[in-house]
PDB file of C-alpha atoms in Angstrom:
ATOM      1  CA  GLY Q   1      -4.479  71.421 -72.931  1.00 41.00           C
ATOM      2  CA  LEU Q   2      -6.402  68.255 -73.434  1.00 41.00           C
ATOM      3  CA  ARG Q   3      -6.580  66.542 -76.788  1.00 41.00           C
ATOM      4  CA  SER Q   4      -9.153  63.954 -77.704  1.00 40.00           C
ATOM      5  CA  THR Q   5      -9.112  61.114 -80.189  1.00 40.00           C
ATOM      6  CA  PRO Q   6     -10.453  59.900 -82.586  1.00 41.00           C
ATOM      7  CA  VAL Q   7     -10.749  62.747 -85.055  1.00 40.00           C
ATOM      8  CA  GLY Q   8     -14.307  63.510 -86.062  1.00 39.00           C
ATOM      9  CA  LEU Q   9     -15.848  64.334 -82.709  1.00 39.00           C
ATOM     10  CA  GLN Q  10     -15.238  67.737 -81.272  1.00 39.00           C
ATOM     11  CA  LEU Q  11     -14.765  67.414 -77.538  1.00 42.00           C
ATOM     12  CA  LEU Q  12     -14.609  70.266 -75.125  1.00 40.00           C
ATOM     13  CA  PRO Q  13     -11.520  70.124 -72.910  1.00 43.00           C
ATOM     14  CA  THR Q  14     -12.344  69.693 -69.264  1.00 40.00           C
ATOM     15  CA  SER Q  15     -10.261  70.377 -66.240  1.00 40.00           C
ATOM     16  CA  PHE Q  16     -11.186  66.991 -64.786  1.00 39.00           C
ATOM     17  CA  LEU Q  17     -10.174  63.984 -66.815  1.00 42.00           C
ATOM     18  CA  GLY Q  18     -12.737  61.252 -66.667  1.00 45.00           C
ATOM     19  CA  PHE Q  19     -15.700  63.529 -67.319  1.00 43.00           C
ATOM     20  CA  GLU Q  20     -16.765  63.417 -70.953  1.00 45.00           C
ATOM     21  CA  THR Q  21     -18.182  66.647 -72.355  1.00 47.00           C
ATOM     22  CA  PHE Q  22     -19.523  66.585 -75.894  1.00 47.00           C
ATOM     23  CA  ALA Q  23     -20.205  69.643 -78.040  1.00 49.00           C
ATOM     24  CA  ASN Q  24     -23.453  69.064 -79.945  1.00 46.00           C
ATOM     25  CA  ALA Q  25     -22.613  65.401 -80.457  1.00 55.00           C
ATOM     26  CA  GLU Q  26     -23.343  62.045 -78.943  1.00 61.00           C
ATOM     27  CA  ALA Q  27     -20.799  59.298 -78.777  1.00 60.00           C
ATOM     28  CA  PRO Q  28     -21.579  56.360 -81.067  1.00 64.00           C
ATOM     29  CA  PRO Q  29     -22.054  53.067 -79.201  1.00 68.00           C
ATOM     30  CA  GLY Q  30     -18.807  51.249 -78.559  1.00 67.00           C
ATOM     31  CA  LEU Q  31     -16.648  54.318 -79.211  1.00 70.00           C
ATOM     32  CA  VAL Q  32     -13.758  54.534 -76.792  1.00 68.00           C
ATOM     33  CA  LEU Q  33     -12.524  58.028 -76.099  1.00 65.00           C
ATOM     34  CA  THR Q  34      -8.984  58.628 -74.955  1.00 67.00           C
ATOM     35  CA  TYR Q  35      -8.022  61.892 -73.323  1.00 69.00           C
ATOM     36  CA  LEU Q  36      -4.396  62.913 -73.386  1.00 76.00           C
ATOM     37  CA  ASP Q  37      -3.270  65.440 -70.821  1.00 76.00           C
ATOM     38  CA  GLU Q  38      -0.564  67.350 -72.687  1.00 81.00           C
ATOM     39  CA  GLU Q  39      -0.588  70.395 -70.437  1.00 82.00           C
ATOM     40  CA  PRO Q  40       2.361  70.411 -68.048  1.00 84.00           C
ATOM     41  CA  PRO Q  41       2.002  71.716 -64.531  1.00 88.00           C
ATOM     42  CA  HIS Q  42       3.204  75.231 -63.848  1.00 85.00           C
ATOM     43  CA  PHE Q  43       4.439  77.166 -60.854  1.00 87.00           C
ATOM     44  CA  ASN Q  44       1.717  79.612 -59.844  1.00 79.00           C
ATOM     45  CA  HIS Q  45       4.286  81.923 -58.289  1.00 72.00           C
ATOM     46  CA  THR Q  46       7.241  83.031 -60.308  1.00 74.00           C
ATOM     47  CA  CYS Q  47      10.404  81.146 -59.641  1.00 88.00           C
ATOM     48  CA  PRO Q  48      12.420  82.666 -56.806  1.00 95.00           C
ATOM     49  CA  ALA Q  49      14.890  85.260 -58.011  1.00 94.00           C
ATOM     50  CA  SER Q  50      18.561  84.370 -58.166  1.00 96.00           C
ATOM     51  CA  GLN Q  51      20.401  85.738 -55.180  1.00 97.00           C
ATOM     52  CA  THR Q  52      23.924  86.799 -54.262  1.00 96.00           C
ATOM     53  CA  LEU Q  53      25.020  86.392 -50.652  1.00 97.00           C
ATOM     54  CA  SER Q  54      28.138  87.173 -48.651  1.00 96.00           C
ATOM     55  CA  ALA Q  55      29.900  84.248 -47.026  1.00 95.00           C
ATOM     56  CA  LEU Q  56      29.592  84.103 -43.265  1.00 87.00           C
ATOM     57  CA  PRO Q  57      32.579  85.582 -41.359  1.00 88.00           C
ATOM     58  CA  ASN Q  58      35.464  83.104 -41.187  1.00 88.00           C
ATOM     59  CA  ALA Q  59      33.433  80.596 -43.185  1.00 90.00           C
ATOM     60  CA  SER Q  60      33.329  79.352 -46.754  1.00 92.00           C
ATOM     61  CA  SER Q  61      29.564  79.298 -47.107  1.00 95.00           C
ATOM     62  CA  ALA Q  62      26.286  81.148 -46.584  1.00 96.00           C
ATOM     63  CA  VAL Q  63      22.772  80.042 -45.745  1.00 97.00           C
ATOM     64  CA  ALA Q  64      20.108  80.928 -48.327  1.00 97.00           C
ATOM     65  CA  PHE Q  65      16.372  81.302 -47.816  1.00 97.00           C
ATOM     66  CA  TRP Q  66      13.514  81.678 -50.309  1.00 96.00           C
ATOM     67  CA  VAL Q  67       9.805  80.952 -50.591  1.00 93.00           C
ATOM     68  CA  PRO Q  68       9.433  77.638 -52.443  1.00 92.00           C
ATOM     69  CA  PRO Q  69       7.321  77.856 -55.600  1.00 92.00           C
ATOM     70  CA  THR Q  70       3.979  76.044 -55.628  1.00 90.00           C
ATOM     71  CA  ALA Q  71       3.038  73.880 -58.597  1.00 89.00           C
ATOM     72  CA  VAL Q  72      -0.498  73.641 -60.002  1.00 88.00           C
ATOM     73  CA  ASP Q  73      -1.910  71.519 -62.805  1.00 86.00           C
ATOM     74  CA  ASN Q  74      -5.096  71.108 -64.820  1.00 83.00           C
ATOM     75  CA  ARG Q  75      -5.465  67.603 -63.377  1.00 83.00           C
ATOM     76  CA  ALA Q  76      -3.244  66.843 -60.401  1.00 80.00           C
ATOM     77  CA  VAL Q  77       0.342  67.463 -59.369  1.00 82.00           C
ATOM     78  CA  LEU Q  78       1.920  64.128 -58.515  1.00 85.00           C
ATOM     79  CA  SER Q  79       5.200  65.360 -57.067  1.00 88.00           C
ATOM     80  CA  VAL Q  80       7.486  68.355 -56.626  1.00 90.00           C
ATOM     81  CA  SER Q  81      11.173  67.795 -55.999  1.00 92.00           C
ATOM     82  CA  SER Q  82      14.107  70.157 -55.627  1.00 95.00           C
ATOM     83  CA  THR Q  83      17.873  70.037 -55.596  1.00 97.00           C
ATOM     84  CA  HIS Q  84      18.046  72.298 -52.518  1.00 97.00           C
ATOM     85  CA  MET Q  85      15.771  73.513 -49.750  1.00 96.00           C
ATOM     86  CA  PRO Q  86      15.439  76.927 -48.055  1.00 97.00           C
ATOM     87  CA  GLY Q  87      17.947  77.052 -45.201  1.00 97.00           C
ATOM     88  CA  ASP Q  88      20.575  75.013 -47.043  1.00 97.00           C
ATOM     89  CA  SER Q  89      24.201  76.096 -46.885  1.00 97.00           C
ATOM     90  CA  PHE Q  90      25.876  77.092 -50.162  1.00 97.00           C
ATOM     91  CA  ALA Q  91      29.640  77.130 -50.756  1.00 96.00           C
ATOM     92  CA  ILE Q  92      31.521  80.176 -52.011  1.00 95.00           C
ATOM     93  CA  THR Q  93      31.160  80.507 -55.778  1.00 94.00           C
ATOM     94  CA  THR Q  94      34.482  80.351 -57.555  1.00 89.00           C
ATOM     95  CA  GLY Q  95      35.198  82.407 -60.649  1.00 87.00           C
ATOM     96  CA  ALA Q  96      32.587  84.416 -62.480  1.00 87.00           C
ATOM     97  CA  GLY Q  97      29.942  81.682 -62.456  1.00 88.00           C
ATOM     98  CA  LEU Q  98      26.273  82.189 -61.721  1.00 94.00           C
ATOM     99  CA  GLY Q  99      26.519  80.181 -58.518  1.00 96.00           C
ATOM    100  CA  THR Q 100      24.854  76.967 -57.457  1.00 97.00           C
ATOM    101  CA  GLU Q 101      21.861  76.011 -59.574  1.00 97.00           C
ATOM    102  CA  VAL Q 102      18.639  75.350 -57.649  1.00 97.00           C
ATOM    103  CA  VAL Q 103      16.014  73.413 -59.606  1.00 96.00           C
ATOM    104  CA  TYR Q 104      12.415  72.583 -58.718  1.00 94.00           C
ATOM    105  CA  VAL Q 105      10.641  69.988 -60.887  1.00 94.00           C
ATOM    106  CA  ALA Q 106       6.893  69.323 -60.807  1.00 91.00           C
ATOM    107  CA  HIS Q 107       5.353  66.216 -62.400  1.00 91.00           C
ATOM    108  CA  ASP Q 108       1.665  65.692 -63.027  1.00 88.00           C
ATOM    109  CA  THR Q 109      -0.126  62.339 -63.043  1.00 86.00           C
ATOM    110  CA  SER Q 110       0.268  62.108 -66.836  1.00 85.00           C
ATOM    111  CA  GLY Q 111       4.048  62.410 -66.735  1.00 85.00           C
ATOM    112  CA  ASN Q 112       4.251  66.043 -67.870  1.00 88.00           C
ATOM    113  CA  ALA Q 113       6.880  68.145 -66.115  1.00 91.00           C
ATOM    114  CA  ALA Q 114       7.677  71.771 -65.398  1.00 91.00           C
ATOM    115  CA  HIS Q 115      10.963  73.241 -64.191  1.00 94.00           C
ATOM    116  CA  CYS Q 116      11.821  76.268 -62.091  1.00 94.00           C
ATOM    117  CA  THR Q 117      15.503  77.256 -61.968  1.00 96.00           C
ATOM    118  CA  PHE Q 118      17.415  79.969 -60.119  1.00 96.00           C
ATOM    119  CA  TYR Q 119      20.930  80.431 -58.757  1.00 97.00           C
ATOM    120  CA  VAL Q 120      22.535  81.129 -55.383  1.00 98.00           C
ATOM    121  CA  ARG Q 121      25.895  82.860 -55.649  1.00 97.00           C
ATOM    122  CA  VAL Q 122      28.051  83.189 -52.530  1.00 97.00           C
ATOM    123  CA  GLU Q 123      30.875  85.723 -52.515  1.00 95.00           C
ATOM    124  CA  ASP Q 124      33.861  85.835 -50.214  1.00 91.00           C
ATOM    125  CA  GLU Q 125      34.071  89.456 -49.103  1.00 88.00           C
ATOM    126  CA  GLN Q 126      36.336  88.900 -46.120  1.00 85.00           C
ATOM    127  CA  PRO Q 127      39.923  89.956 -46.858  1.00 83.00           C
ATOM    128  CA  PRO Q 128      42.612  87.430 -46.071  1.00 81.00           C
ATOM    129  CA  GLN Q 129      44.430  87.860 -42.790  1.00 81.00           C
ATOM    130  CA  LEU Q 130      48.158  87.506 -42.680  1.00 84.00           C
ATOM    131  CA  GLN Q 131      49.775  86.339 -39.486  1.00 84.00           C
ATOM    132  CA  CYS Q 132      53.470  87.035 -39.294  1.00 87.00           C
ATOM    133  CA  PRO Q 133      55.738  84.954 -37.042  1.00 87.00           C
ATOM    134  CA  GLN Q 134      56.896  86.682 -33.884  1.00 84.00           C
ATOM    135  CA  PRO Q 135      60.617  87.580 -33.872  1.00 79.00           C
TER     136      PRO Q 135
END
């Protein structure tokens, strides 16, 4: 939410910084009000679910697709970045790991951040093929 300073005046939070809304009070002359946006953005859709895919035949990877999450904020979202994009190729996951981590990060104009994380696991389900030499 929004926090106001100095202590002593009760200010109503607004969704638009720059507008001053006073609750039954008037600002004394010369008083400078500072609004701090402490509310981070959030993703209005849940983060995509982690997914497990089968590697493409005779390949060591799979292509993953998802609907990117959309970030919203009480003021303004400055940027959204991600480590991967829908349609990227992901390598086979080795061992019992969760897979490749996909992270979306949203920053608002006040420097607050929100994260959305899920995993893409690719399994190799194609049995090995043995080719014996001809006698």
